[in-house]
XYZ file of C-alpha atoms in Angstrom:
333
model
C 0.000 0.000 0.000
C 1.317 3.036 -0.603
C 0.727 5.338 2.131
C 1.358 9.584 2.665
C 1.542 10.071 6.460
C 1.193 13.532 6.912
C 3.337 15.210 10.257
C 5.562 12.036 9.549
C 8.702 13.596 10.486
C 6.632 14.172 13.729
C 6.804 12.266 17.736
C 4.197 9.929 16.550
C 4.366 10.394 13.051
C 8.467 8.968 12.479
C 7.207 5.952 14.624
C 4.019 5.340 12.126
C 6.644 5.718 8.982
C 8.499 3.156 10.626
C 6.106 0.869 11.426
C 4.393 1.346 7.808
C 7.830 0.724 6.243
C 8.528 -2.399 8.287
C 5.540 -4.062 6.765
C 6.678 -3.477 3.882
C 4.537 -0.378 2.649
C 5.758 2.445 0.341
C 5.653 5.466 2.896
C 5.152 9.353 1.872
C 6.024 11.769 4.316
C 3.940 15.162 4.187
C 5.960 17.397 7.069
C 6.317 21.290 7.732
C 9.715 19.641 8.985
C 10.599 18.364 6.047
C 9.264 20.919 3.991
C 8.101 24.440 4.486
C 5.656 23.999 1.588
C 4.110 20.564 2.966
C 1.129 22.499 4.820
C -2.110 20.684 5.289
C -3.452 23.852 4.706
C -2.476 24.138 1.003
C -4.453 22.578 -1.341
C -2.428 22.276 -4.274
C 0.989 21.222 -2.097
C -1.935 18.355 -0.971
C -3.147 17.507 -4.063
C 0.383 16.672 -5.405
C 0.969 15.089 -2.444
C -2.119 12.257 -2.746
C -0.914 11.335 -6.122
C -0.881 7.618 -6.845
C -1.627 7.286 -2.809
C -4.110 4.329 -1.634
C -4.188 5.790 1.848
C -3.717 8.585 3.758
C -2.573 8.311 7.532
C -3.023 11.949 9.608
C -0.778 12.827 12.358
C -0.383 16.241 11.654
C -2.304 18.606 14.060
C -1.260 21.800 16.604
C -1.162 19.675 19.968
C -1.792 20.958 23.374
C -4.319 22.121 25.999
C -4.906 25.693 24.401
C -4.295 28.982 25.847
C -7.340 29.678 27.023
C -9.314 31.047 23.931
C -6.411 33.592 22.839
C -5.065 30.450 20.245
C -8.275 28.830 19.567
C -8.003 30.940 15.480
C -4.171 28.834 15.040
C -5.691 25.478 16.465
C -8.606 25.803 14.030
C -6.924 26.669 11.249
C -3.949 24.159 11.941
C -6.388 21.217 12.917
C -9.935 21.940 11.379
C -9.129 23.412 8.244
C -5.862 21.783 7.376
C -7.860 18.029 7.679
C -10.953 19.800 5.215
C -8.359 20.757 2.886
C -6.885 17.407 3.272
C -10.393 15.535 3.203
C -11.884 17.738 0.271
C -8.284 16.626 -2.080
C -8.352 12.721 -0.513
C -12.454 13.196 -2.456
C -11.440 14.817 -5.252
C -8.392 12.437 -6.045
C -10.186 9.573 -5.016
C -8.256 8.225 -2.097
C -10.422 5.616 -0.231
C -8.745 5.268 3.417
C -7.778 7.111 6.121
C -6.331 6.814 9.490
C -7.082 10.151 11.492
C -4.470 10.485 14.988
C -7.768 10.984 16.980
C -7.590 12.283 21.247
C -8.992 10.968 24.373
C -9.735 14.583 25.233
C -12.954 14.540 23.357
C -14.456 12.920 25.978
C -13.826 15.378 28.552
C -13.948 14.153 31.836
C -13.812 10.346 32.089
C -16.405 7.726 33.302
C -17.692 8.366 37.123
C -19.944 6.056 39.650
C -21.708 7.558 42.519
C -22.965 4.532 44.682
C -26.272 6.211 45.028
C -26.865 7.799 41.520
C -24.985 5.209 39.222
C -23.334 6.544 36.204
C -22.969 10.604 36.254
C -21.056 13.390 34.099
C -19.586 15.909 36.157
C -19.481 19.175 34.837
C -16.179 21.214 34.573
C -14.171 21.906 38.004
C -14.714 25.177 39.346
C -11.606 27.739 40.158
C -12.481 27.828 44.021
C -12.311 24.149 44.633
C -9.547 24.116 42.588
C -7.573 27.115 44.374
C -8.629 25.506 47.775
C -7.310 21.862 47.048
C -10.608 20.017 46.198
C -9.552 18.396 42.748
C -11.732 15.736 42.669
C -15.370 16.420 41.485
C -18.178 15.155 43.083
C -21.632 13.726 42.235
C -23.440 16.579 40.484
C -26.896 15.570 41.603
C -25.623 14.449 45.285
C -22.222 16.366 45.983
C -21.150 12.486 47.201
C -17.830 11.125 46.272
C -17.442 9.341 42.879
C -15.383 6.082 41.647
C -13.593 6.785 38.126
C -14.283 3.937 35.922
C -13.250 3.459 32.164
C -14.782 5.354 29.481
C -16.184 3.302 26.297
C -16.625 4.709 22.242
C -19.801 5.386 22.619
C -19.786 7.726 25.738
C -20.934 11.360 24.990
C -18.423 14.031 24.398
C -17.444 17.109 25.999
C -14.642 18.434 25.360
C -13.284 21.140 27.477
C -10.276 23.237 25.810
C -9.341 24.391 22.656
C -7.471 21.253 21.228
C -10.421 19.256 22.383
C -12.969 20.986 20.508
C -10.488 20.854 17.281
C -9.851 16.947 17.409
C -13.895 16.241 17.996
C -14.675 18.304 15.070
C -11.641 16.452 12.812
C -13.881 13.203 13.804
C -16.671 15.005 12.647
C -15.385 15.964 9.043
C -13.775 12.354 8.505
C -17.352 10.989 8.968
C -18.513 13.633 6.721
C -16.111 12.448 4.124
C -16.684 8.661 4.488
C -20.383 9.609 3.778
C -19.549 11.724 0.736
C -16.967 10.158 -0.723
C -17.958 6.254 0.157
C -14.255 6.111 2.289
C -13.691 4.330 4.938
C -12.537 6.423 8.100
C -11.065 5.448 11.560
C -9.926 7.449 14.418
C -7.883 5.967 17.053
C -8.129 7.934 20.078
C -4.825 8.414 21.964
C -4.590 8.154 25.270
C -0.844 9.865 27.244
C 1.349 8.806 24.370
C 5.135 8.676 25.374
C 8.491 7.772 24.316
C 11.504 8.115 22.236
C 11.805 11.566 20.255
C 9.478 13.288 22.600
C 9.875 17.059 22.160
C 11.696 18.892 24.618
C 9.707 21.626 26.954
C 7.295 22.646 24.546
C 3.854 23.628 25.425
C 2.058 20.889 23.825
C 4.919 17.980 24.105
C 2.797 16.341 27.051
C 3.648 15.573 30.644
C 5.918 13.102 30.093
C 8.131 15.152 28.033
C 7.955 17.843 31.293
C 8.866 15.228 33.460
C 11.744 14.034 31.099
C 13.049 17.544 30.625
C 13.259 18.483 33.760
C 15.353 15.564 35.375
C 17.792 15.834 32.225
C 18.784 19.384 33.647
C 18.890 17.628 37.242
C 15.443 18.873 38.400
C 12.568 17.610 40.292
C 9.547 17.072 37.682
C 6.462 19.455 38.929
C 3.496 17.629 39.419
C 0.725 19.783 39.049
C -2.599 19.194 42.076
C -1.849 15.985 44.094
C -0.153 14.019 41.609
C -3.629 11.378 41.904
C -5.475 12.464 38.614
C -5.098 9.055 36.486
C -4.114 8.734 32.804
C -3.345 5.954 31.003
C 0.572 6.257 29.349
C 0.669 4.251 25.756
C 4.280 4.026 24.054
C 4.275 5.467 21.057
C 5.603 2.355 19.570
C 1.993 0.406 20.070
C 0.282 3.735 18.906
C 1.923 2.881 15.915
C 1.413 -0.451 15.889
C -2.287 0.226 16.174
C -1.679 2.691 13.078
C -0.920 0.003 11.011
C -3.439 -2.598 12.123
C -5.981 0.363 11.227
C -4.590 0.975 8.055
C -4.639 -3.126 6.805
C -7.609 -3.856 8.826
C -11.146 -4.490 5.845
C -12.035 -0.756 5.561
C -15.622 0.000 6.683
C -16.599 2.543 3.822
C -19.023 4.924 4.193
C -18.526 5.558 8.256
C -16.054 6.892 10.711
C -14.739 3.875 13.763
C -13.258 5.217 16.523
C -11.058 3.233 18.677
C -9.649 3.790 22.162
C -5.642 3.605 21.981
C -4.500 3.393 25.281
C -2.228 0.634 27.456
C -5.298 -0.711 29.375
C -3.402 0.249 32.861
C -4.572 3.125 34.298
C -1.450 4.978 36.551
C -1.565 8.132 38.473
C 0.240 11.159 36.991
C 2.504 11.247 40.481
C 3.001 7.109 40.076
C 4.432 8.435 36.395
C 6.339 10.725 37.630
C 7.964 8.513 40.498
C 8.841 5.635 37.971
C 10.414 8.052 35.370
C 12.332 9.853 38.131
C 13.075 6.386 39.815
C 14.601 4.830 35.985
C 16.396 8.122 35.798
C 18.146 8.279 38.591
C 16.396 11.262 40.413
C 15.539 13.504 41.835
C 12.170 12.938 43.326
C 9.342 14.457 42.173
C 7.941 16.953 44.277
C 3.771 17.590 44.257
C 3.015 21.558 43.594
C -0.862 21.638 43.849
C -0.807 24.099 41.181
C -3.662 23.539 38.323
C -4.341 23.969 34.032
C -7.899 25.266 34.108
C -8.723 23.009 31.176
C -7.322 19.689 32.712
C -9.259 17.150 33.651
C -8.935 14.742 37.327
C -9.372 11.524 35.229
C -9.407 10.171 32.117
C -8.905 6.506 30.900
C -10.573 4.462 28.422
C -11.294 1.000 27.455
C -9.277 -0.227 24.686
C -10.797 -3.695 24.058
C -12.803 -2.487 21.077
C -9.049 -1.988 19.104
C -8.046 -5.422 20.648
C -10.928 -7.273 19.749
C -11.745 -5.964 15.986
C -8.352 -5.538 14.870
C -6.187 -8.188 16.686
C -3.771 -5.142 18.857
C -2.724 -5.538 21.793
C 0.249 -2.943 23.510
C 3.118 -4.719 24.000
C 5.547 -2.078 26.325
C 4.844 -2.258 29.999
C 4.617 0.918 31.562
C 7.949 -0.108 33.624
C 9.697 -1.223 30.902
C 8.635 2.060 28.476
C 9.609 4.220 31.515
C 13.252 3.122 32.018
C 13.489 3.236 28.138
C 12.063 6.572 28.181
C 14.416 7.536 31.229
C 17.303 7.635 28.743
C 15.624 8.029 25.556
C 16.808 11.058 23.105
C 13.945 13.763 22.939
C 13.485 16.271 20.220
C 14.784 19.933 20.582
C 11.786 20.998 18.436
């Protein structure tokens, strides 16, 4: 197959070409990196891209929490209207597949159990529980605590920053396009994605990559309310594993599958920190109680839908990825 893998000279991306290559398909790598005219954004650097391509896998995308609203024009533009340039070409050239590098974050908050009220949503955390301490939210019919559970596809979505709103309305236009153009879309929904060629301290590199900075200057990673909010941490090598399962998988056409990417092992963001620092050599991580407004406490999904339909499973334990990741190269971009 031959495949164009846009942000391929990308974290995620360079792992996808990789993985693409090592099964033996003819890889084309769309990249700003690479090449200042390769913008998703530009429809006739696009068009000449998807020439004589059977499939398009999309990992190019502005990354991040958001600034507030202040950046919300450069993540649209970046995100939204780089994929319906992409989407509107992939139509017009008649390129039947694609592989979209989906987010967890759609689903805002993750899956919460109040023993007397069952299954509830709660809304977003206010700034005075927040300031005082109180991350975790509560019941919002009761005000009782809640279990976090694992979120499924098919839970509703809310997402709650920028970035959020930009990778649920990417789903959105892929299922457009499958529609339209009788494609066959998936979305695989990344969960903390971590590993080798990480970028350095960037805004939107990820907590990991904070973490990973910091001890290489001899710091103490900063671990931002109690350190207890859970995540799940996939290696980027079985995000790209699950890349190409999507890609060779029977194509569905005419509809968008999502898929929940993520290690199956839910781990605190302090229980991260402490293995990273631990592989590294130290120092200890040290708990700030400082907050992002558009964070969430929890967020971890169930996976089993990728396992089951497509045969992936993640092969690096979180241990193992962590003391890899300990003295892994990251990227000064």
């Amino acid at each position: 197959m031959r495949v164009l893998v846009t942000g391929g000279a990308g974290f995620i991306g360079s792992h996808v070409v990789e993985a693409l290559a090592a099964r033996g398909h003819e890889v084309l790598v769309f990249d700003v990196r690479e090449d200042p005219h390769a913008d998703v954004r530009d429809p006739t650097a696009v068009t000449r891209a998807l020439a004589g391509v059977d499939a398009v896998c999309h990992q190019a995308a502005m990354v991040g929490l958001g600034d507030g609203i202040t950046d919300a024009a450069e993540y649209v533009s970046r995100n939204d209207l780089g994929t319906a340039v992409l989407l509107a070409a992939m139509a017009q050239a008649g390129v039947p597949r694609l592989v979209l590098a989906g987010s967890m974050v759609v689903y805002g908050e993750g899956r919460y159990v109040c023993s007397w009220h069952g299954a509830v949503r709660p809304g977003p955390r206010d700034v005075a529980d927040l300031d005082a301490g109180r991350f975790e939210p509560l019941c919002p019919v009761c005000g009782a605590d809640l279990s976090p559970g694992l979120v499924e596809e098919d839970a509703s979505v809310d997402p709650r920053n920028v970035y959020a709103t930009t990778k649920l309305a990417q789903e959105h236009l892929a299922a457009v396009w499958a529609r339209a153009a009788g494609g066959s879309a998936v979305s695989l929904r990344y969960h903390n994605v971590y590993g080798p060629r990480m970028p350095r301290d960037t805004p939107y590199a990820g907590v990991a990559s904070f973490f990973r900075s910091a001890l290489a200057r001899g710091e103490a990673p900063r671990v931002f309310e109690d350190g207890r909010q859970r995540r799940d941490f996939v290696h980027v090598r079985d995000v790209a594993a699950a890349n190409v399962a999507a890609l060779e998988a029977d194509p569905r056409t005419g509809a968008l599958t999502v898929y929940n990417t993520g290690s199956g092992e839910p781990h605190t963001v302090g229980e991260m920190a402490r293995a990273l620092a631990a592989a590294h050599g130290g120092p200890e991580p040290v708990v700030t109680g400082e907050y992002r407004l558009g964070d969430v406490r929890h967020i971890t999904a169930d996976s089993s839908r990728l396992v089951a339909e497509l045969g992936w499973k993640p092969e690096v334990a979180f241990h193992d990825g962590m003391r890899e990741f300990a003295r892994a190269g990251l990227r000064g971009d």
